[in-house]
Coordinates of C-alpha atoms in Angstrom, one line a residue:
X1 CA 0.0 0.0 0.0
X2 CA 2.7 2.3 0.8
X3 CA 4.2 1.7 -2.3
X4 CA 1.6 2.6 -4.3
X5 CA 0.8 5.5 -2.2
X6 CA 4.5 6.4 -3.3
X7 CA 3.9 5.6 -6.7
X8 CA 1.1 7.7 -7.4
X9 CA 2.9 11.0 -5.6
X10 CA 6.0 10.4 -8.1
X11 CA 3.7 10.7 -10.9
X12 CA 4.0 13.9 -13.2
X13 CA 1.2 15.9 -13.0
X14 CA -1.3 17.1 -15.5
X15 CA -3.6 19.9 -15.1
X16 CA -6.7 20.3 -16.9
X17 CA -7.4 24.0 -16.8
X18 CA -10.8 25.1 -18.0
X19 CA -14.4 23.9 -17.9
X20 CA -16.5 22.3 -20.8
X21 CA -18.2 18.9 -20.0
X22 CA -17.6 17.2 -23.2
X23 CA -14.1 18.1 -23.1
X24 CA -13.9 16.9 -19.6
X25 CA -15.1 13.6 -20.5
X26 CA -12.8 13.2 -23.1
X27 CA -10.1 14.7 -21.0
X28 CA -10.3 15.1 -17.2
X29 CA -9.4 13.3 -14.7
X30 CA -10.6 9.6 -15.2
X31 CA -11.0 9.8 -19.0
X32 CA -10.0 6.9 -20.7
X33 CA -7.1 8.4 -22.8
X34 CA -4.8 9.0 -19.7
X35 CA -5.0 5.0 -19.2
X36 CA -3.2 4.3 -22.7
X37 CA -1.1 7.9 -21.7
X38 CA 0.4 6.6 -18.9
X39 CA 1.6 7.1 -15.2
X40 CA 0.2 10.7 -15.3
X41 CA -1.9 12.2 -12.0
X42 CA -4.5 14.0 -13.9
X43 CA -6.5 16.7 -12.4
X44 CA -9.0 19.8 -12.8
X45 CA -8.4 22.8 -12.2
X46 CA -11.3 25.6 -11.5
X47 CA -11.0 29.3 -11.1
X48 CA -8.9 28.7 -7.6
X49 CA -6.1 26.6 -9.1
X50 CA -4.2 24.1 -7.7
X51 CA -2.5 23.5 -4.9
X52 CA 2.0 23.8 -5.1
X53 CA 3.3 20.4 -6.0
X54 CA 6.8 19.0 -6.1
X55 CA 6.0 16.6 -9.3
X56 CA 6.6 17.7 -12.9
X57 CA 3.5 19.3 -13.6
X58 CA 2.0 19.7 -17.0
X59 CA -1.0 21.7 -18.1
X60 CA -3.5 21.7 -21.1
X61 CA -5.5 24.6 -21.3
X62 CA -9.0 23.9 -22.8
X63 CA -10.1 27.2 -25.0
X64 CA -7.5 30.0 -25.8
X65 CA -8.4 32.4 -22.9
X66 CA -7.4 29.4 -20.1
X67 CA -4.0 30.0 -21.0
X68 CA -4.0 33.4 -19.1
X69 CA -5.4 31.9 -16.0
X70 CA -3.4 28.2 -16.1
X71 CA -1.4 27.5 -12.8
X72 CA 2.3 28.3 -13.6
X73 CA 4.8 27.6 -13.4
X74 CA 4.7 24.6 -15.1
X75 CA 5.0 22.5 -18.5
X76 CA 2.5 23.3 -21.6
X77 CA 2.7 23.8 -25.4
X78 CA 0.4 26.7 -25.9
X79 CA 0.8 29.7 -28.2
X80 CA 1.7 32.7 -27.2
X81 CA -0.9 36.0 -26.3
X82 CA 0.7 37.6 -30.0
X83 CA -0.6 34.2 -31.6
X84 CA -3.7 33.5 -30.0
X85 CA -5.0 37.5 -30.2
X86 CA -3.8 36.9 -34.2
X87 CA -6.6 34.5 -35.1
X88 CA -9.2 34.8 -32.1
X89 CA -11.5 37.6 -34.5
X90 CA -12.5 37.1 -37.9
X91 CA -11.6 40.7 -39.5
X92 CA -8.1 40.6 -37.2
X93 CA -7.2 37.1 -38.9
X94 CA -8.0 38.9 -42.2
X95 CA -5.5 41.7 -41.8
X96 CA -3.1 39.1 -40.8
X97 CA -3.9 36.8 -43.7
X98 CA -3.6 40.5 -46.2
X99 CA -0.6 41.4 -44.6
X100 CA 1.4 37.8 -44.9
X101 CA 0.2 37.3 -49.0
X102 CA -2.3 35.0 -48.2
X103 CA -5.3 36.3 -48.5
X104 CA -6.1 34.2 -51.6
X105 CA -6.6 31.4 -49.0
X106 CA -9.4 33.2 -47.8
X107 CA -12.6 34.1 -48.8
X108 CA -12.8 36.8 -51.0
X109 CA -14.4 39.6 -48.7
X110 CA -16.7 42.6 -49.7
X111 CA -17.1 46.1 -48.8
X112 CA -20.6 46.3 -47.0
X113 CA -20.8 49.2 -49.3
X114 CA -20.1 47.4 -52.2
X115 CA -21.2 43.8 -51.8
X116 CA -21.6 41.2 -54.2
X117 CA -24.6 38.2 -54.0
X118 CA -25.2 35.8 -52.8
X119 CA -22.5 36.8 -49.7
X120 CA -21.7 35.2 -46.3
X121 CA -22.7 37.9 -43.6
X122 CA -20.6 37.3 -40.4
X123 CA -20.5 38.8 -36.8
X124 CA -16.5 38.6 -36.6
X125 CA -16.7 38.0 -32.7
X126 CA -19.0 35.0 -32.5
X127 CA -18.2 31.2 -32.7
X128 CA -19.4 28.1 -33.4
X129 CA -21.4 28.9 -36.6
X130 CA -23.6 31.4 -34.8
X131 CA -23.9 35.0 -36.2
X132 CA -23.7 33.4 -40.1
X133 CA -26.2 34.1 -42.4
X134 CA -26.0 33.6 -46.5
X135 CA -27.6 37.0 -47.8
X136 CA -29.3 37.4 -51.3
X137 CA -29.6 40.6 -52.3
X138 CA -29.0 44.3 -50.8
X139 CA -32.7 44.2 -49.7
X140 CA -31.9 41.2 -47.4
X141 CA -28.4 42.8 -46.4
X142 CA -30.1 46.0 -45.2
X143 CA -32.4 44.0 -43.2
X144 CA -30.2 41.7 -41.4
X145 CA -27.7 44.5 -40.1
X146 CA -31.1 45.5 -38.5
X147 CA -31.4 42.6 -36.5
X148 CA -29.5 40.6 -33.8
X149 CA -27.4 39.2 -33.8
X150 CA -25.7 41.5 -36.2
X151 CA -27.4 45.0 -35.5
X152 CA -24.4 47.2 -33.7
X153 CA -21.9 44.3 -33.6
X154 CA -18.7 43.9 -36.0
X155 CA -19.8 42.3 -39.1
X156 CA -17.9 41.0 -42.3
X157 CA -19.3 39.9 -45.9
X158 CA -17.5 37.6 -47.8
X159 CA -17.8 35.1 -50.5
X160 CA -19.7 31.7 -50.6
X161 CA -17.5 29.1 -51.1
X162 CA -19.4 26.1 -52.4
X163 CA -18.9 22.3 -51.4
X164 CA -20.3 19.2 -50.5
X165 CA -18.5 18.6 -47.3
X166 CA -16.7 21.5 -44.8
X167 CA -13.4 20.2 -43.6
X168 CA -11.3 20.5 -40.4
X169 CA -7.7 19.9 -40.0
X170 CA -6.7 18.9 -36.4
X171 CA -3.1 20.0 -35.5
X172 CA -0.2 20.2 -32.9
X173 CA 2.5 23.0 -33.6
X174 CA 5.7 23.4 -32.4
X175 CA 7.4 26.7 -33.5
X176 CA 4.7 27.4 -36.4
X177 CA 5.6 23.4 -37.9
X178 CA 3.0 20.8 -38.2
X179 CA 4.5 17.7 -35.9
X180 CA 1.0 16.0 -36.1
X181 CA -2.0 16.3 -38.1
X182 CA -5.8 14.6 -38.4
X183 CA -8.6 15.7 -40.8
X184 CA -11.8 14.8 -41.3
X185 CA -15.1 16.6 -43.8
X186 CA -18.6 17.0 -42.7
X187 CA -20.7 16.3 -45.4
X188 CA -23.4 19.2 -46.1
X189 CA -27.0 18.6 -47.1
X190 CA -26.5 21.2 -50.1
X191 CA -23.2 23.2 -51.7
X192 CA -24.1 26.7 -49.4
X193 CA -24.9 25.1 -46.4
X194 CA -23.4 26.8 -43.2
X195 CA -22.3 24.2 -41.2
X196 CA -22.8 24.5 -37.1
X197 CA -20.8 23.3 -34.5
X198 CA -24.3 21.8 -33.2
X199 CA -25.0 19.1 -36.3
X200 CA -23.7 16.2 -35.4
X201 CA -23.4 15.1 -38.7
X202 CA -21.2 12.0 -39.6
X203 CA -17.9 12.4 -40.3
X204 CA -15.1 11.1 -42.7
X205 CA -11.5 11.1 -42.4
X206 CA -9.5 12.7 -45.3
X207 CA -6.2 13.5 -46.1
X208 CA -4.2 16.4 -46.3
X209 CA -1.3 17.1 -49.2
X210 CA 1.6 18.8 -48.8
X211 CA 1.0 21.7 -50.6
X212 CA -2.1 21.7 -47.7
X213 CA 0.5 21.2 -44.6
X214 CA 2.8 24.2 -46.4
X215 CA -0.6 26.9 -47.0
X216 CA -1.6 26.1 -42.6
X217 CA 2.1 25.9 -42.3
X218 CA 2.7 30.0 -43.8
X219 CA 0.0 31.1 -41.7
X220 CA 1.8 29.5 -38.5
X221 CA 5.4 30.2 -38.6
X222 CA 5.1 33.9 -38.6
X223 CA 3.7 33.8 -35.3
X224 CA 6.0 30.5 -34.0
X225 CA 2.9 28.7 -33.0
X226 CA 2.6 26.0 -30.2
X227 CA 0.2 23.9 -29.6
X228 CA -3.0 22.6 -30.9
X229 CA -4.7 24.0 -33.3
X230 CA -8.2 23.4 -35.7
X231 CA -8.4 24.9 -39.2
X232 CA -12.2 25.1 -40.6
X233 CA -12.7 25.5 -44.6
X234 CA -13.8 24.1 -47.7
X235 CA -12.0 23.1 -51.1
X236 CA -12.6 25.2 -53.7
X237 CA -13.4 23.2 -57.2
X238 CA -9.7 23.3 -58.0
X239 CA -8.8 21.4 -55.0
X240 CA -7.4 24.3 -53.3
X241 CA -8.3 25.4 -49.6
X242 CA -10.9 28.5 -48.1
X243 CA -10.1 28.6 -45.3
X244 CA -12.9 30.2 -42.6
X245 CA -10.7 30.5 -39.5
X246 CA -7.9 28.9 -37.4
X247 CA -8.4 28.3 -33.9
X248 CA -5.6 27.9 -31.5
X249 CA -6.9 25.2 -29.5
X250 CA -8.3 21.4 -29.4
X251 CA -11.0 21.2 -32.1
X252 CA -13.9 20.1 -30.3
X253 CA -14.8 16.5 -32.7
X254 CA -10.8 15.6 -31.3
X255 CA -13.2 15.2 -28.1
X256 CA -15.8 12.8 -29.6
X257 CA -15.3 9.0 -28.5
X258 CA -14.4 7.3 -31.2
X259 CA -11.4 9.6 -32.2
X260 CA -9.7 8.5 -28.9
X261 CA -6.6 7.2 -31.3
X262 CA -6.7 10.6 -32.6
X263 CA -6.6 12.7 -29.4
X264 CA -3.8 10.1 -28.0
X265 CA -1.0 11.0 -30.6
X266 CA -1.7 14.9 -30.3
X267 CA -1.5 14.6 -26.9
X268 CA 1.6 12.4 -26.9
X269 CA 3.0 15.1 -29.1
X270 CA 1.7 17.8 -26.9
X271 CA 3.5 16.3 -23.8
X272 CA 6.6 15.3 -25.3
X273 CA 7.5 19.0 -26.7
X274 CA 5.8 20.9 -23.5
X275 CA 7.9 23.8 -23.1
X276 CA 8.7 25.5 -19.4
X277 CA 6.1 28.3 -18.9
X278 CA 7.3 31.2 -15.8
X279 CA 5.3 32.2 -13.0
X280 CA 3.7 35.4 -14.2
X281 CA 4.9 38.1 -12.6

């Protein structure tokens, strides 16, 4: 007994910093990938932290904004605040992508002055598909900017890619370079469909080229990005990728059961090249 009492206090330590309950399940304490992982002390950290420990201690910030209340010092692989504010809004990620040369990767956007139909309307500072409308004509334009969710919030208009499936590229970064990668399409009920992060339509693996890796890999590098990341976009008919946003973070499908394989190798990778975070000061 007391050497497993011992055992368990040698373990490294990982800290789970953020709450979501699907990502919990998938990730907290107890979850079934730390048993393949293994001898790691997992726990959940809430608003109050952690108590001090001797161990090793790693930690894996859920969503972007955990990472500026995680307990620290410790281990992580996480981008840094420069990274994280680059592609956190829609129109900030566009001036990035304009000012880097690759704006052709992204929709082609409109001046609400000057718009073009049929156009995606966005509000640049939701998420998950909400705040996304396709708009016909100027009549329906005029009469959405009227309404919530858009009405006296940041909006964009851009062009409608169309597609049978919307894809999403799982990564883990290390200085801006793709050291693991998993992708998968949602198929869409018609070409203009705007997917939500609330279908839980099937999904089917795909692959990714190299000429994919080196277009996710030109948006990373400038910034020396760590850490997981999703990319969300469709291909236009030429093969080529839209891409509608990068988020630096776990994608949430990583968290669905059966890609446990999945979310095992980017967390192996994640571990392995944690870096050493300071206290803040």
């Amino acid at each position: 007994m007391l050497r497993h009492l011992l055992d368990s206090l040698s373990r490294p330590q990982v800290v789970i910093r953020g709450s979501n309950p699907d990502w919990l399940r998938a990730l907290g304490p107890g979850a079934a990938v730390w048993r393949r992982l293994g001898p790691y002390s997992v726990v959940h950290a809430t608003k109050l932290g952690v108590p001090p420990t001797w161990r090793k201690r790693f930690v894996i910030p859920l969503f972007e904004h955990h990472t500026r209340t995680m307990p620290r010092p410790c281990w992580a692989l996480i981008p840094s605040p420069e990274a994280i504010h680059v592609f956190k809004e829609k129109d900030g990620f566009l001036d990035y992508a304009k000012a880097q040369g690759l704006a052709d990767y992204l929709p082609e956007h409109y001046e609400i002055a000057a718009p073009r139909f049929p156009a995606v309307l966005k509000r640049t500072n939701l998420n998950a598909g909400d705040g996304i409308v396709v708009v016909e004509s100027a009549e329906e334009l005029a009469r959405r900017l009227g309404e919530k969710p858009w009405a006296d919030n940041p909006v964009l208009l851009q062009e409608v890619i169309l597609g049978e499936a919307e894809e999403v590229a799982h990564l883990v970064c290390v200085g801006g370079r793709i050291r693991w990668w998993a992708a998968f399409a949602y198929p869409l009920e018609s070409p203009r469909e705007i997917r939500k992060v609330s279908q839980t339509s099937e999904m089917v693996r795909v692959g990714l080229g190299a000429e994919d890796i080196a277009v996710f890999e030109r948006f990373l590098l400038p910034v020396g990005f760590d850490g997981p990341a999703a990319v969300n976009y469709k291909r236009r008919a030429d093969g080529r990728v839209a891409i509608f946003e990068f988020n630096a973070r776990f994608g949430g499908s990583l968290m669905r059961p059966q890609h446990i394989d999945d979310l095992e190798a980017a967390l192996r990778v994640v571990l392995a090249e944690a870096k050493w975070q300071e206290a803040a000061r």
